[in-house]
Amino acid sequence: MSNKTKRHLLSHVTIGLILPLSSTVQAQSVVSEPHGSAQHAPAQLFPPADSSYDWVQLSSFEMLKGEIKNLYDDRLEFKSDELDTIFIDWEDVLVLQSHDVISVGFTDLTTKTGLLRLQRDKLYIDDQVFDRSQVMTLISGEQTESNYWSSKISLGANFRSGNAEQVDYSAIANAHRRTTESRFNLDYFGNYSKSEGVNNINNHRLNSYFDWYLSKQFYLRPIFAEIYLDPIKNIQYKATLGFGLGYDILDTPKSDWSISGGPAYTFTKFDNVATDASDNDGSGALVVESAFDTELSEDIDFNALYRVQHGNDKSGGYTHHALAGFSIELTDMFDLDLSLVWDHTNKPQADSGGVTPEKNDYQFIIGFGIDI
């Protein structure tokens, strides 16, 4: 299941390879004709007006019935009881018809809501006509909170007893809110390990941002924030708050690549320090982030994140958080997640005993993901 699709709304639909009985013969001739060879009346392409389904016709003239869920990053999410949820490249959609209201976001950042009909290069919303190239997003139904949110949780654990007592767990969670004009993202990443009563891993990272799109690719990030806890690295907590800008470098049906960043303020509370040293530090910082994900196959996605923060030496100097992972779809709801994480602190601070933590931490995580 595509991560890119999951950064957007998830739900279930109904598709079938069913044609209107009143025009079966006509529709069969449509399917056999090459793309663009003829113009057809709506009666030949659409089911009856009182249909309880949404309909999509592909550039190959195949027609599917089901339910429109959303359109993000030029990929249409369509759902069926028989075929389950499928994702269609927007360029492959020839005709689209909804039986209920759809919220449409346009490149000028306006939103229209109503019954939708797309035929080739023209989009009709009730009695209004738009050019297809102006469409940026679609969301099924009215603009309500339940249509905006999606989330995923990936958990991994290891418990041992007997000759060795050991407990390990990891968790990666994401909540994503996407409207036709904006997006909000909340990520959690945590690891804990205890062996023979000794706690040797205990770190937690909570990261969030809000983006407001100024165009199809350029967005304002009025706020981003991160809280990081790692007492083993002598960080009781480290809080970062900032603002910036972002740009979608690559935005195709299969791949996304974006870069963002801006100035921030970071405050660090150390876990323990020497008696004559300050136990906290605050300073300005610069944060830059790049995120990439792509669909390698129908069932396998690859994603990568690289976040750099540069502050003063006491706050760690140059630090980065890098993650690369594969998500392998097992079912519509469950995934196998494989992640490699590299955290680096260029100037780790010594504790009260004069022990300086290692600069690098590496983790390989196997998790079981659940889409909500």
Coordinates of C-alpha atoms in Angstrom, one line a residue:
M1 CA 0.0 0.0 0.0
S2 CA 1.5 3.3 -1.1
N3 CA 2.8 5.5 1.6
K4 CA 2.2 8.4 -0.6
T5 CA -1.5 7.4 -0.8
K6 CA -1.6 6.8 2.9
R7 CA -0.1 10.5 3.5
H8 CA -3.8 11.0 2.2
L9 CA -7.2 9.7 3.1
L10 CA -7.8 6.0 3.4
S11 CA -11.1 4.1 3.2
H12 CA -12.9 1.4 1.3
V13 CA -14.9 1.4 -1.9
T14 CA -16.9 -0.7 -4.4
I15 CA -15.7 -1.2 -8.0
G16 CA -17.0 -3.5 -10.7
L17 CA -16.6 -4.1 -14.4
I18 CA -20.3 -3.3 -14.9
L19 CA -21.9 -1.4 -17.8
P20 CA -25.4 0.1 -18.1
L21 CA -27.7 -2.6 -19.5
S22 CA -29.4 -0.1 -21.8
S23 CA -26.1 0.5 -23.7
T24 CA -24.2 -2.7 -23.4
V25 CA -23.7 -3.1 -27.2
Q26 CA -22.7 0.6 -27.6
A27 CA -20.3 0.4 -24.7
Q28 CA -18.6 -2.8 -26.0
S29 CA -17.9 -0.9 -29.2
V30 CA -16.4 1.9 -27.2
V31 CA -14.0 -0.4 -25.4
S32 CA -12.8 -1.9 -28.7
E33 CA -12.0 1.5 -30.3
P34 CA -8.6 3.1 -29.9
H35 CA -8.3 6.1 -27.6
G36 CA -9.5 9.3 -29.1
S37 CA -10.8 7.8 -32.3
A38 CA -14.4 9.0 -31.7
Q39 CA -16.6 11.2 -29.6
H40 CA -19.5 9.6 -27.7
A41 CA -22.7 10.9 -26.1
P42 CA -22.9 10.9 -22.3
A43 CA -25.7 8.2 -22.6
Q44 CA -23.1 5.9 -24.0
L45 CA -20.6 6.5 -21.3
F46 CA -22.6 7.0 -18.1
P47 CA -25.0 4.9 -16.0
P48 CA -28.5 6.2 -15.2
A49 CA -28.6 9.5 -13.4
D50 CA -30.1 7.8 -10.3
S51 CA -27.1 5.4 -10.0
S52 CA -26.0 4.8 -6.4
Y53 CA -22.3 4.4 -7.5
D54 CA -19.5 6.6 -8.8
W55 CA -18.1 5.7 -12.2
V56 CA -14.7 6.1 -13.8
Q57 CA -13.8 5.3 -17.4
L58 CA -10.1 4.9 -18.3
S59 CA -8.3 6.0 -21.4
S60 CA -8.5 2.3 -22.5
F61 CA -12.3 2.8 -22.3
E62 CA -12.7 0.3 -19.5
M63 CA -15.5 1.4 -17.1
L64 CA -15.6 0.8 -13.4
K65 CA -18.2 1.4 -10.8
G66 CA -17.5 2.1 -7.1
E67 CA -16.8 5.1 -4.9
I68 CA -14.4 8.0 -5.4
K69 CA -12.3 8.5 -2.3
N70 CA -9.8 11.2 -3.1
L71 CA -7.3 12.6 -5.6
Y72 CA -3.8 13.6 -4.3
D73 CA -0.5 13.9 -6.2
D74 CA -2.2 13.0 -9.5
R75 CA -3.5 9.7 -8.2
L76 CA -7.2 8.8 -7.9
E77 CA -8.2 6.5 -5.1
F78 CA -11.2 4.4 -6.0
K79 CA -12.8 1.6 -4.0
S80 CA -14.7 -1.6 -4.7
D81 CA -16.0 -4.7 -2.9
E82 CA -14.7 -6.9 -5.6
L83 CA -11.3 -5.3 -6.5
D84 CA -10.8 -3.5 -3.2
T85 CA -9.1 -0.1 -3.2
I86 CA -7.2 0.8 -6.3
F87 CA -5.1 3.8 -7.3
I88 CA -5.4 5.2 -10.9
D89 CA -3.0 7.7 -12.5
W90 CA -5.0 10.9 -13.1
E91 CA -3.8 11.0 -16.7
D92 CA -5.4 7.6 -17.3
V93 CA -8.9 8.9 -16.3
L94 CA -11.0 9.7 -19.3
V95 CA -14.4 10.1 -17.7
L96 CA -15.4 10.5 -14.0
Q97 CA -18.9 10.8 -12.5
S98 CA -20.0 11.1 -8.9
H99 CA -23.4 10.2 -7.5
D100 CA -22.8 12.4 -4.4
V101 CA -21.0 15.7 -3.6
I102 CA -17.2 15.9 -4.1
S103 CA -15.0 18.7 -2.8
V104 CA -12.6 19.9 -5.5
G105 CA -9.4 21.9 -4.8
F106 CA -8.0 24.0 -7.6
T107 CA -4.6 25.3 -8.4
D108 CA -5.7 28.8 -7.5
L109 CA -6.4 27.4 -4.0
T110 CA -10.2 27.8 -4.3
T111 CA -12.5 25.0 -3.4
K112 CA -15.8 24.0 -5.0
T113 CA -18.3 21.3 -3.8
G114 CA -21.0 19.6 -5.7
L115 CA -21.9 16.7 -8.1
L116 CA -18.8 16.1 -10.3
R117 CA -18.5 15.0 -13.9
L118 CA -15.2 14.9 -15.8
Q119 CA -15.2 14.3 -19.5
R120 CA -11.8 14.4 -21.2
D121 CA -10.4 18.0 -20.6
K122 CA -13.5 19.5 -19.0
L123 CA -14.7 19.2 -15.4
Y124 CA -18.3 20.0 -14.5
I125 CA -19.4 20.8 -10.9
D126 CA -23.2 21.2 -10.9
D127 CA -23.6 23.9 -13.6
Q128 CA -20.1 25.3 -13.5
V129 CA -17.4 24.3 -16.0
F130 CA -13.6 24.2 -15.3
D131 CA -10.5 23.1 -17.2
R132 CA -9.1 19.7 -16.1
S133 CA -5.6 21.2 -15.7
Q134 CA -6.9 23.4 -12.9
V135 CA -7.7 20.4 -10.6
M136 CA -5.3 19.8 -7.7
T137 CA -7.2 17.6 -5.2
L138 CA -10.5 15.8 -4.8
I139 CA -12.1 14.7 -1.5
S140 CA -15.2 12.6 -1.3
G141 CA -18.1 14.4 0.4
E142 CA -18.4 17.7 2.1
Q143 CA -15.3 19.2 3.8
T144 CA -15.7 17.5 7.2
E145 CA -13.0 16.4 9.6
S146 CA -13.7 12.7 9.1
N147 CA -12.8 13.0 5.4
Y148 CA -9.4 14.7 6.2
W149 CA -7.6 12.3 8.5
S150 CA -5.5 9.2 8.0
S151 CA -3.1 7.5 10.3
K152 CA -0.7 4.5 10.7
I153 CA 1.0 2.7 13.6
S154 CA 4.0 0.4 13.2
L155 CA 5.0 -1.7 16.2
G156 CA 8.0 -4.0 16.9
A157 CA 8.8 -5.9 20.1
N158 CA 11.2 -8.5 21.5
F159 CA 10.8 -10.1 25.0
R160 CA 13.2 -12.7 26.5
S161 CA 13.3 -14.4 29.8
G162 CA 15.3 -17.3 31.3
N163 CA 19.1 -17.1 31.1
A164 CA 18.7 -13.6 29.8
E165 CA 16.1 -11.0 30.8
Q166 CA 15.5 -8.5 28.0
V167 CA 12.7 -6.3 26.7
D168 CA 12.9 -4.3 23.4
Y169 CA 10.2 -2.4 21.7
S170 CA 9.9 0.2 19.0
A171 CA 7.0 2.3 17.7
I172 CA 6.5 4.5 14.6
A173 CA 3.2 6.4 14.3
N174 CA 1.9 9.0 12.0
A175 CA -1.3 11.0 11.8
H176 CA -2.0 13.1 8.7
R177 CA -4.7 15.7 8.0
R178 CA -5.0 16.8 4.3
T179 CA -7.5 19.3 2.9
T180 CA -7.7 20.9 -0.5
E181 CA -5.5 23.8 0.7
S182 CA -3.3 22.6 3.6
R183 CA -1.8 19.6 5.4
F184 CA -0.9 18.8 9.0
N185 CA 1.5 16.0 10.0
L186 CA 2.4 14.4 13.3
D187 CA 5.1 11.8 13.6
Y188 CA 6.3 9.7 16.6
F189 CA 9.4 7.6 16.7
G190 CA 10.4 5.7 19.9
N191 CA 12.7 2.9 21.1
Y192 CA 13.2 1.3 24.4
S193 CA 15.5 -1.6 25.5
K194 CA 16.2 -3.0 28.9
S195 CA 18.6 -6.0 29.5
E196 CA 19.3 -7.6 32.8
G197 CA 17.7 -4.6 34.6
V198 CA 19.9 -2.1 32.7
N199 CA 18.2 0.5 30.5
N200 CA 20.5 0.8 27.4
I201 CA 18.1 2.4 24.9
N202 CA 15.4 5.0 25.7
N203 CA 14.8 7.6 23.0
H204 CA 11.6 9.3 21.8
R205 CA 11.1 11.8 19.0
L206 CA 7.8 13.8 18.3
N207 CA 7.8 15.9 15.2
S208 CA 5.0 18.0 13.7
Y209 CA 4.4 20.6 11.0
F210 CA 1.6 22.5 9.3
D211 CA 1.8 23.5 5.6
W212 CA -0.4 26.0 3.7
Y213 CA -0.1 25.7 -0.1
L214 CA 0.6 28.9 -2.0
S215 CA 0.6 27.1 -5.3
K216 CA 0.5 23.4 -6.5
Q217 CA 4.2 22.9 -5.5
F218 CA 5.2 25.9 -3.2
Y219 CA 4.0 26.0 0.4
L220 CA 4.4 28.1 3.5
R221 CA 5.3 26.3 6.7
P222 CA 4.1 28.7 9.4
I223 CA 5.1 26.4 12.2
F224 CA 7.1 23.2 12.8
A225 CA 8.1 21.7 16.1
E226 CA 10.1 18.8 17.5
I227 CA 10.5 17.3 21.0
Y228 CA 13.4 14.8 21.5
L229 CA 14.1 12.8 24.6
D230 CA 17.2 10.6 25.1
P231 CA 18.6 10.5 28.7
I232 CA 21.2 8.0 27.7
K233 CA 22.7 10.7 25.5
N234 CA 22.4 13.1 28.4
I235 CA 19.3 14.9 26.8
Q236 CA 16.4 15.0 29.3
Y237 CA 14.5 16.8 26.5
K238 CA 15.3 19.0 23.5
A239 CA 12.5 21.2 22.1
T240 CA 12.7 23.0 18.7
L241 CA 10.2 25.5 17.3
G242 CA 10.5 27.3 14.0
F243 CA 8.9 28.4 10.7
G244 CA 9.9 28.2 7.0
L245 CA 9.0 27.4 3.4
G246 CA 8.8 24.3 1.3
Y247 CA 8.8 23.2 -2.3
D248 CA 7.7 19.9 -4.0
I249 CA 10.7 19.1 -6.3
L250 CA 9.1 16.0 -7.7
D251 CA 5.4 15.3 -7.7
T252 CA 4.4 12.3 -9.9
P253 CA 1.8 9.5 -9.5
K254 CA 4.5 7.2 -8.2
S255 CA 7.1 9.5 -6.5
D256 CA 7.3 12.5 -4.2
W257 CA 10.3 14.6 -3.3
S258 CA 10.1 17.7 -1.2
I259 CA 12.5 20.1 0.6
S260 CA 11.7 22.5 3.4
G261 CA 13.4 24.5 6.1
G262 CA 13.7 27.7 8.0
P263 CA 15.0 29.4 11.2
A264 CA 14.2 27.9 14.6
Y265 CA 14.8 28.2 18.3
T266 CA 16.0 25.2 20.2
F267 CA 16.1 24.7 24.0
T268 CA 18.0 21.7 25.6
K269 CA 17.6 20.4 29.1
F270 CA 20.5 18.0 30.0
D271 CA 19.8 14.9 32.1
N272 CA 22.8 15.5 34.4
V273 CA 25.8 17.7 34.3
A274 CA 28.8 18.6 36.5
T275 CA 28.1 20.7 39.6
D276 CA 29.6 23.9 38.1
A277 CA 27.9 23.6 34.7
S278 CA 24.5 24.8 33.5
D279 CA 21.9 22.1 33.0
N280 CA 20.2 23.9 30.0
D281 CA 20.9 25.8 26.9
G282 CA 18.9 27.8 24.4
S283 CA 20.0 29.1 21.0
G284 CA 18.9 29.9 17.4
A285 CA 19.1 27.1 14.8
L286 CA 18.6 26.4 11.1
V287 CA 16.6 23.4 10.2
V288 CA 16.4 21.8 6.7
E289 CA 14.4 18.7 5.8
S290 CA 14.1 16.6 2.7
A291 CA 11.5 13.8 2.3
F292 CA 11.3 11.3 -0.6
D293 CA 9.0 8.3 -1.2
T294 CA 8.3 6.2 -4.3
E295 CA 6.3 3.2 -5.3
L296 CA 8.7 0.4 -6.3
S297 CA 5.9 -2.0 -7.2
E298 CA 2.2 -2.5 -6.5
D299 CA 2.9 -3.8 -3.0
I300 CA 6.3 -2.2 -2.0
D301 CA 7.0 1.4 -1.2
F302 CA 10.3 3.1 -0.4
N303 CA 10.6 6.2 1.8
A304 CA 13.4 8.3 3.1
L305 CA 13.8 11.3 5.4
Y306 CA 16.8 13.5 6.1
R307 CA 16.5 16.3 8.7
V308 CA 19.5 18.5 9.5
Q309 CA 19.6 21.0 12.4
H310 CA 22.5 23.3 13.1
G311 CA 22.8 25.2 16.4
N312 CA 25.5 26.2 18.8
D313 CA 28.0 23.6 20.2
K314 CA 26.3 23.2 23.5
S315 CA 23.0 22.2 21.9
G316 CA 24.8 19.6 19.8
G317 CA 26.2 21.7 17.0
Y318 CA 25.3 19.9 13.7
T319 CA 22.8 17.1 14.3
H320 CA 20.8 15.0 11.9
H321 CA 18.0 12.4 11.9
A322 CA 18.0 10.1 8.8
L323 CA 15.5 7.3 8.1
A324 CA 15.1 5.0 5.1
G325 CA 12.6 2.2 4.9
F326 CA 10.5 -0.2 2.9
S327 CA 6.7 -0.8 3.5
I328 CA 5.5 -4.1 2.1
E329 CA 1.7 -4.5 1.8
L330 CA 0.4 -7.7 3.4
T331 CA -3.3 -6.8 3.2
D332 CA -5.3 -3.6 2.7
M333 CA -4.9 -2.8 6.4
F334 CA -1.6 -4.4 7.4
D335 CA 2.0 -3.8 6.3
L336 CA 5.4 -5.2 7.1
D337 CA 7.8 -2.2 7.7
L338 CA 11.6 -2.3 7.6
S339 CA 13.4 0.8 8.7
L340 CA 17.0 1.9 9.1
V341 CA 17.6 4.9 11.3
W342 CA 20.8 7.0 11.8
D343 CA 21.0 9.7 14.4
H344 CA 24.1 11.9 14.6
T345 CA 25.1 14.6 17.2
N346 CA 28.4 16.3 16.3
K347 CA 28.9 17.8 19.8
P348 CA 27.4 15.5 22.4
Q349 CA 27.6 16.9 26.0
A350 CA 29.4 15.0 28.7
D351 CA 27.4 14.0 31.9
S352 CA 28.3 14.7 35.5
G353 CA 30.8 11.8 35.4
G354 CA 32.7 13.2 32.4
V355 CA 31.4 10.5 30.1
T356 CA 30.7 11.8 26.6
P357 CA 28.0 9.9 24.6
E358 CA 28.8 8.4 21.2
K359 CA 28.1 10.7 18.2
N360 CA 26.2 8.1 16.2
D361 CA 23.3 5.8 16.9
Y362 CA 22.2 3.2 14.3
Q363 CA 19.0 1.2 14.5
F364 CA 17.3 -1.4 12.3
I365 CA 13.6 -1.8 13.0
I366 CA 11.2 -4.5 11.9
G367 CA 7.6 -3.5 12.5
F368 CA 4.1 -4.6 11.9
G369 CA 2.1 -1.6 10.5
I370 CA -1.7 -1.0 10.8
D371 CA -3.5 1.6 8.6
I372 CA -6.3 3.4 10.3

